[in-house]
XYZ file of C-alpha atoms in Angstrom:
394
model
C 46.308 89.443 -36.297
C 44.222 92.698 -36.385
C 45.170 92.686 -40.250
C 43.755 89.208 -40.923
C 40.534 89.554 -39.447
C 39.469 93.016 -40.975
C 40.568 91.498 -44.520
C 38.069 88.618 -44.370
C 35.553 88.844 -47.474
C 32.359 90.692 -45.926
C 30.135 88.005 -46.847
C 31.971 85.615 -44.768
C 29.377 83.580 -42.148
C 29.057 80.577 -39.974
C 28.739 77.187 -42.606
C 25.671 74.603 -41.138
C 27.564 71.608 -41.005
C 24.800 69.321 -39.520
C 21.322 69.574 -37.670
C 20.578 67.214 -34.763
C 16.608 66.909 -34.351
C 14.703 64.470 -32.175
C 14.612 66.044 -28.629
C 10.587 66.413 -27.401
C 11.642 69.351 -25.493
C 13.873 72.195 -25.432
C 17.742 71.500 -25.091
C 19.339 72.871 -21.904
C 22.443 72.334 -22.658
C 24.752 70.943 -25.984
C 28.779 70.367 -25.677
C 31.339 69.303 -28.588
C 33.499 66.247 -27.503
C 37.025 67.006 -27.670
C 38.704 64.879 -30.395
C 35.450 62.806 -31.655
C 32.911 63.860 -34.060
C 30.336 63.596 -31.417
C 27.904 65.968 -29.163
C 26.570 65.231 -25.892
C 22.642 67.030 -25.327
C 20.697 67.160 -22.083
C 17.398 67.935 -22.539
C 14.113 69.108 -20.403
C 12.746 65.941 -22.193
C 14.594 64.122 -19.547
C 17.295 62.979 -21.928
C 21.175 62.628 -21.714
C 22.070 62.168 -25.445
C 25.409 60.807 -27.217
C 25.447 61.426 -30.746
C 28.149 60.533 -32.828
C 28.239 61.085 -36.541
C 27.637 58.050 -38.396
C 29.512 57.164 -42.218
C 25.669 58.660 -44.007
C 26.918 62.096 -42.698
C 24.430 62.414 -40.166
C 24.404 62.245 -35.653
C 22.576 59.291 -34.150
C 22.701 58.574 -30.499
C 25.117 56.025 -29.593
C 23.126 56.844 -25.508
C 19.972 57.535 -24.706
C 20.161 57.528 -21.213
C 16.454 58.454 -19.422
C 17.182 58.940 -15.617
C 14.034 58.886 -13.060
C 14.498 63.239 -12.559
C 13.987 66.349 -14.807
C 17.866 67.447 -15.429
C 18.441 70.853 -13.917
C 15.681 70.599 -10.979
C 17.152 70.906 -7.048
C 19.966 68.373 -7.314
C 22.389 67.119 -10.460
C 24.293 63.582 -11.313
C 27.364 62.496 -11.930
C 28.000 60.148 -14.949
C 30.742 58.064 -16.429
C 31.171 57.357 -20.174
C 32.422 54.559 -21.957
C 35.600 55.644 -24.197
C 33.993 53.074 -27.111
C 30.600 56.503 -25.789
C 28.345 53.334 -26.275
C 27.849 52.927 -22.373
C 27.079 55.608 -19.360
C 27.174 54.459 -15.587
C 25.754 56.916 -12.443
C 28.392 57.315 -10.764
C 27.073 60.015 -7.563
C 23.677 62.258 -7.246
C 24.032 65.514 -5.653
C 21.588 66.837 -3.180
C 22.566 70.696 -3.687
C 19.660 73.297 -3.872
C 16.107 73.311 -3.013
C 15.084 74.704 -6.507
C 16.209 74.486 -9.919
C 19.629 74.692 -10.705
C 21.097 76.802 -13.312
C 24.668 76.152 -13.507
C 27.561 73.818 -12.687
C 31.314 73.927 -13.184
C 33.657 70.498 -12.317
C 37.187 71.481 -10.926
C 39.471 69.280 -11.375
C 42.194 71.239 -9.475
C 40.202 71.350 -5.816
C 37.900 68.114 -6.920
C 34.994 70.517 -6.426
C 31.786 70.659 -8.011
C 30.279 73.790 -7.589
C 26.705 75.283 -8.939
C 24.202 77.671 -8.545
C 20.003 77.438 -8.225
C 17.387 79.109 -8.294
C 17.253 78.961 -4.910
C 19.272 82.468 -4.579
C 22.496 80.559 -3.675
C 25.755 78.910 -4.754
C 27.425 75.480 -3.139
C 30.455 73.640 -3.802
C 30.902 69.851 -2.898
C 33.516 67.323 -2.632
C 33.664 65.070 -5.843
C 35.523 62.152 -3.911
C 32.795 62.169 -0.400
C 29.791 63.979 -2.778
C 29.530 66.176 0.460
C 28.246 69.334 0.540
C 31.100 72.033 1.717
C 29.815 75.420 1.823
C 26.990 77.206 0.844
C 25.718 80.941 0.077
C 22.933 82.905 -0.513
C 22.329 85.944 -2.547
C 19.167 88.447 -2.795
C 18.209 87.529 -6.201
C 18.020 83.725 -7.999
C 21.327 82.874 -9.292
C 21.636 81.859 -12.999
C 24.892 81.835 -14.284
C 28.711 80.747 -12.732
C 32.174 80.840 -13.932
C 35.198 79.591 -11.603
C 38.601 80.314 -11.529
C 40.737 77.320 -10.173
C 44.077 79.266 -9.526
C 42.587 81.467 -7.059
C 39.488 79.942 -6.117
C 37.399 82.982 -7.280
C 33.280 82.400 -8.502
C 31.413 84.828 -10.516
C 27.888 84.339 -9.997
C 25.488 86.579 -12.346
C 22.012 87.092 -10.869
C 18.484 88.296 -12.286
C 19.136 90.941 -10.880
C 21.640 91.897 -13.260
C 24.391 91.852 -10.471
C 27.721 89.937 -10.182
C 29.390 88.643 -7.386
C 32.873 87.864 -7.041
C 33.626 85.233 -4.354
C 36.608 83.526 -2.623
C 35.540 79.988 -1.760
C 37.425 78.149 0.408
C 36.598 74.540 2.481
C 33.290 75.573 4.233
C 33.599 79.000 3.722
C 33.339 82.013 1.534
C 34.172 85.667 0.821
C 32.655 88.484 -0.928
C 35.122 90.449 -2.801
C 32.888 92.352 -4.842
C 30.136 93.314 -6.216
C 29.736 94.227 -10.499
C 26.813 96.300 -11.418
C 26.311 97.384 -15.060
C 23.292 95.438 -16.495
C 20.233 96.794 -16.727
C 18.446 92.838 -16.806
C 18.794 89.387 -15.495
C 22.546 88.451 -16.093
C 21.985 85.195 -18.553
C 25.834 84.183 -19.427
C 29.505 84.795 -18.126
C 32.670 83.857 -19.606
C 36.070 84.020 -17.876
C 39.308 84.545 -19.304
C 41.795 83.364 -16.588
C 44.668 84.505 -18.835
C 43.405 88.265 -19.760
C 41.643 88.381 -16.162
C 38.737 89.632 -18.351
C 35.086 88.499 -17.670
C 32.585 88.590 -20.257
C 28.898 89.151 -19.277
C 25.597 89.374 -21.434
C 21.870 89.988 -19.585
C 18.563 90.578 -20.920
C 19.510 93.938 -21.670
C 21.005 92.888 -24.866
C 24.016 94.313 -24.170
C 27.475 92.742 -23.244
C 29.967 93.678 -20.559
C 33.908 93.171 -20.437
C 34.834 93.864 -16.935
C 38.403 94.370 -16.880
C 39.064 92.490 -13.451
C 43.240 92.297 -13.570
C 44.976 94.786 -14.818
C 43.283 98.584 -15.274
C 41.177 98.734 -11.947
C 37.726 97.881 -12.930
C 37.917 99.482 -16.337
C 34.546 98.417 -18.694
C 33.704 97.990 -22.268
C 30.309 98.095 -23.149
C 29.130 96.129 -26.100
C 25.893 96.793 -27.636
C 25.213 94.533 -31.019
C 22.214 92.251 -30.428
C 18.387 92.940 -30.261
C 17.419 90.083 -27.427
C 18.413 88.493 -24.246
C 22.341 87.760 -24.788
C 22.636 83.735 -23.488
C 25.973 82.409 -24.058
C 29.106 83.840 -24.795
C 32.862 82.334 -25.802
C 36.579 85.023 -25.777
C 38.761 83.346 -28.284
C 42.262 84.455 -27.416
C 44.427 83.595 -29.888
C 42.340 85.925 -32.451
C 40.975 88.070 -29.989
C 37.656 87.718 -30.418
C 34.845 87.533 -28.511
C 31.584 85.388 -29.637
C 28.162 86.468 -28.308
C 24.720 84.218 -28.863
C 21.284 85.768 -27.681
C 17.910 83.922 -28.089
C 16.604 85.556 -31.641
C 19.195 83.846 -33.035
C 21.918 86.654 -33.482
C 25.344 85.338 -33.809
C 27.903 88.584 -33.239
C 31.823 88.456 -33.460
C 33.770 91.369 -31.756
C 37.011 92.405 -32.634
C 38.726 92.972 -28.990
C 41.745 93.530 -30.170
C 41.153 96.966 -31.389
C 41.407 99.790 -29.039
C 38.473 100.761 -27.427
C 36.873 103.683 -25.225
C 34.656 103.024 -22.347
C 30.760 104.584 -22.355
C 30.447 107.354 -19.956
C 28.431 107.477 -17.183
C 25.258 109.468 -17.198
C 24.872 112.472 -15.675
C 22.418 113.649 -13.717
C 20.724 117.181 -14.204
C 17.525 119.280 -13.054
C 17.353 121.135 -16.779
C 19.362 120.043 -20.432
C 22.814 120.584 -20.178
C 23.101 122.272 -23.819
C 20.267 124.366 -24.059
C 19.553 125.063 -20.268
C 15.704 124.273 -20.316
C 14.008 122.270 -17.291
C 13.124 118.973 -17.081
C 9.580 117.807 -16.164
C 10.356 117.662 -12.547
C 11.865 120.565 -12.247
C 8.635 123.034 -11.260
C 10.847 125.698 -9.396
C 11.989 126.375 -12.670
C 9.292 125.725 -14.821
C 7.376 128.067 -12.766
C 10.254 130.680 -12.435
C 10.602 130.801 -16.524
C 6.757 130.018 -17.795
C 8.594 126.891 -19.767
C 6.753 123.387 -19.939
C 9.273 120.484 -18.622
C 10.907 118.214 -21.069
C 11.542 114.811 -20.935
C 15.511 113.778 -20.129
C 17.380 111.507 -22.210
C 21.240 111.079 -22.291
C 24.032 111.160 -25.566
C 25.881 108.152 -25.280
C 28.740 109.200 -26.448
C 29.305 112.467 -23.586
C 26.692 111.165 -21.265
C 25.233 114.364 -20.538
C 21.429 114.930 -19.607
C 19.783 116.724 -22.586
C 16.167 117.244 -24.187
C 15.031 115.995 -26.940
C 15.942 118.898 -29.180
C 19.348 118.811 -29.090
C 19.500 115.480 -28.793
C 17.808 114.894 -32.524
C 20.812 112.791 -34.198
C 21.509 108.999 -34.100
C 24.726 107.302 -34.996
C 26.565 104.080 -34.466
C 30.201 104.472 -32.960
C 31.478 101.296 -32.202
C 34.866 102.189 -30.793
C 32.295 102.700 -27.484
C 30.126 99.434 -27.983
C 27.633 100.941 -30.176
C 27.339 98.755 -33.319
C 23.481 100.032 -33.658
C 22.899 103.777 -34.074
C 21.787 105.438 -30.535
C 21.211 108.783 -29.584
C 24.100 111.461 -29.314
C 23.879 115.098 -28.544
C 23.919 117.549 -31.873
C 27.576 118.517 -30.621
C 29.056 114.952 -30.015
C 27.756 114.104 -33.277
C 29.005 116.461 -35.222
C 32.215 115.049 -34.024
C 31.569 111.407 -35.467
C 33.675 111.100 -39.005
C 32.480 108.696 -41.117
C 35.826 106.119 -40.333
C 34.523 106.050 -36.898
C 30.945 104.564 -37.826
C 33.168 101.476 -38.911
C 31.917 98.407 -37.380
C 34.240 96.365 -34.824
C 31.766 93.205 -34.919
C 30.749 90.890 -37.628
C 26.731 89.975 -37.218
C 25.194 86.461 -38.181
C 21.886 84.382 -38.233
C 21.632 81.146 -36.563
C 18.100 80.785 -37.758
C 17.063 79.449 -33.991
C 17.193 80.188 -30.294
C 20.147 80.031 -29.183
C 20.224 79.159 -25.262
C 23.463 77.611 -25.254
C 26.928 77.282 -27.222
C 30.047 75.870 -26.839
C 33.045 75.930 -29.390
C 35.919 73.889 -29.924
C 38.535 76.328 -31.344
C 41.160 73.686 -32.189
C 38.513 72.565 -34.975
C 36.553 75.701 -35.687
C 33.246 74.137 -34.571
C 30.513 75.615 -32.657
C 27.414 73.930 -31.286
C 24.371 75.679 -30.290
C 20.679 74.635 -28.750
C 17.874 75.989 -27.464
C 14.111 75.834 -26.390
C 12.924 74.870 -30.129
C 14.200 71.499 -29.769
C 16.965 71.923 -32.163
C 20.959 71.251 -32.405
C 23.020 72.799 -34.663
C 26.885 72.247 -35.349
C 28.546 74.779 -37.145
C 31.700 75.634 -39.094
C 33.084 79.039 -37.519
C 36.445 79.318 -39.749
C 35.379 81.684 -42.368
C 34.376 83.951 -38.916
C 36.613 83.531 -36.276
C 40.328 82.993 -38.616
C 41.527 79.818 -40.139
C 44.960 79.982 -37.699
C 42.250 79.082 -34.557
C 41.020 75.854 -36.750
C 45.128 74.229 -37.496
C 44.145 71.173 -38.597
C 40.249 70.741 -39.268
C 38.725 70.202 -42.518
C 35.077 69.841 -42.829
C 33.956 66.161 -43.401
């Protein structure tokens, strides 16, 4: 598999298959329909959307379905669509937060519906009553969820740039953990169930893989956009991870490759290759005659170091590092040039990207965002023509 990814033509890239335009307001949220050449859109224009592609080639909406609330705001619906999508009926509304909410899942398993708001909190409900069953709170406003429905576990990510692991159960909950690694407001999460990997991106334009099964909290850190990373998708049959972030940036990681995880800084009064003191250090400022230097870190060792010998950048994206960062003069002179090769293929959607969703049996991706616009996408050429058995661009 490893073989067939790395010899993909260089120039390969995401094909624009179609545009959908005609939202007043930013799209919250855009999802392929399984089987059908058709999209469903909710908007902050207060729109639920159904487009389905007509004979001309283009997506016209089959629904246009105006309800009396802004989508996303303190409580969510349920709806029911036609199978001819020509017809929605409101099935329940959900009283859940008392703020905005940013994120749902529907179980089918435990007939749960469970989200998270703005609010600080998370709460699952009973699809068949539409009671709620449990609620709770965090320190920081929650903003994105993943569930797993074998074991009942939630990931909430939080502006904080925390993660919580929790056991829900009828009424009740559990923390199990805590995951702190981002340096920003966690903005998308993506669990594989099968892996036990979780997939996080934040405002720190980086990306986490938080081994949670089988190494003990072993993590990769992924470093190849330059904005807030807001949607993310692990493709498992080509091992490959796709990451979206709001300039636009489209990234592919190979995660089948081995990797090594980034070190942890260390902390020091004075540079750990040349011995001189840091700004705060006065005792030995004062004791040598020395002006302090400023502290910065190689991210390759992780040792504290001054700027001197810390005057070389490089990529090395065996540790994340598909842009060049700082390393210390020793650590780089370690770098040979077949390390610097890249592990990730980098693209341009051209908009903000806000949300995604892909439908690997097809090869299609859809993203949306705040400028109003819908794009579908052909991902074959990117992600492996043995993930797309079966679809053929119309």
């Amino acid at each position: 598999m490893a073989a067939e990814i790395h010899s993909r033509p260089q120039n390969s890239r995401p094909i624009l298959l179609n545009k959908i335009e005609g939202h007043s307001d930013g799209v919250n949220a855009a999802v392929l329909i399984p089987k059908e050449d058709g999209v469903i859109t909710v908007s902050e224009d207060r729109t639920i959307r159904v487009w389905l592609k007509r004979d001309s080639g283009q997506y016209w909406p089959s629904i246009y379905h105006t309800p009396l609330c802004h989508f996303s705001v303190m409580f969510f619906q349920e709806f029911l669509i036609s199978e001819d999508f020509n017809k929605m009926n409101h099935v329940k509304t959900y009283p859940a937060h008392q703020n905005r909410v940013s994120d749902l899942i529907f179980s089918l398993e435990s007939q749960w519906v469970i989200s998270t708001g703005h609010d600080k909190s998370i709460s699952w409900m009973s699809t068949q009553s539409g009671s709620m069953l449990g609620r709770h709170s965090f320190g920081s406003w929650a903003s994105c969820l993943q569930y797993d429905k074998d074991t009942q576990h939630a990931f909430v990510g939080d502006c904080s740039g925390q993660i919580t692991l929790l056991k829900l159960d009828e009424q009740t909950c559990s923390v199990i953990t805590t995951l702190k690694g981002h340096e920003g407001s966690v903005g998308a999460l993506y669990w594989d169930p099968v892996q036990k990997w979780l997939f996080s991106g934040a405002s720190d334009h980086s990306v986490i893989m938080w081994d949670i099964g089988g190494r003990q909290g072993r993590t990769l850190l992924l470093q190849g956009h330059h904005e807030k990373v807001q949607a993310l998708r692990y493709l498992p049959l080509t091992h490959q991870l796709v990451s979206c972030s709001s300039d636009g940036g489209i990234t592919v990681w190979n995660m089948e490759t081995s990797r090594e995880e980034a070190p942890q800084w260390l902390d020091s009064d004075s540079c750990q290759k040349c011995g001189q003191p840091f700004f705060w250090n006065i005792k030995q400022m004062w004791d040598t005659k020395t002006l302090g230097l400023r502290q910065h870190h190689c991210r390759k060792c992780g040792k504290a170091i001054c700027g001197k010998c810390s005057s070389k950048r490089s990529t090395y994206p065996i540790m994340g590092f598909e842009f060049q960062v700082r390393m210390c003069d020793d650590c780089y002179d370690t770098i040979k040039e077949e390390d610097r090769t890249p592990l990730a293929t980098f693209h341009e959607g051209k908009h903000n990207v806000a949300h995604m969703d892909m439908d690997p049996s097809r090869g299609l991706m859809v993203t949306c965002g705040s400028d109003r616009v819908v794009k579908i996408w052909d991902m074959t050429q990117v992600v492996g023509s043995s993930v797309a058995a079966g679809f053929s661009p119309r």
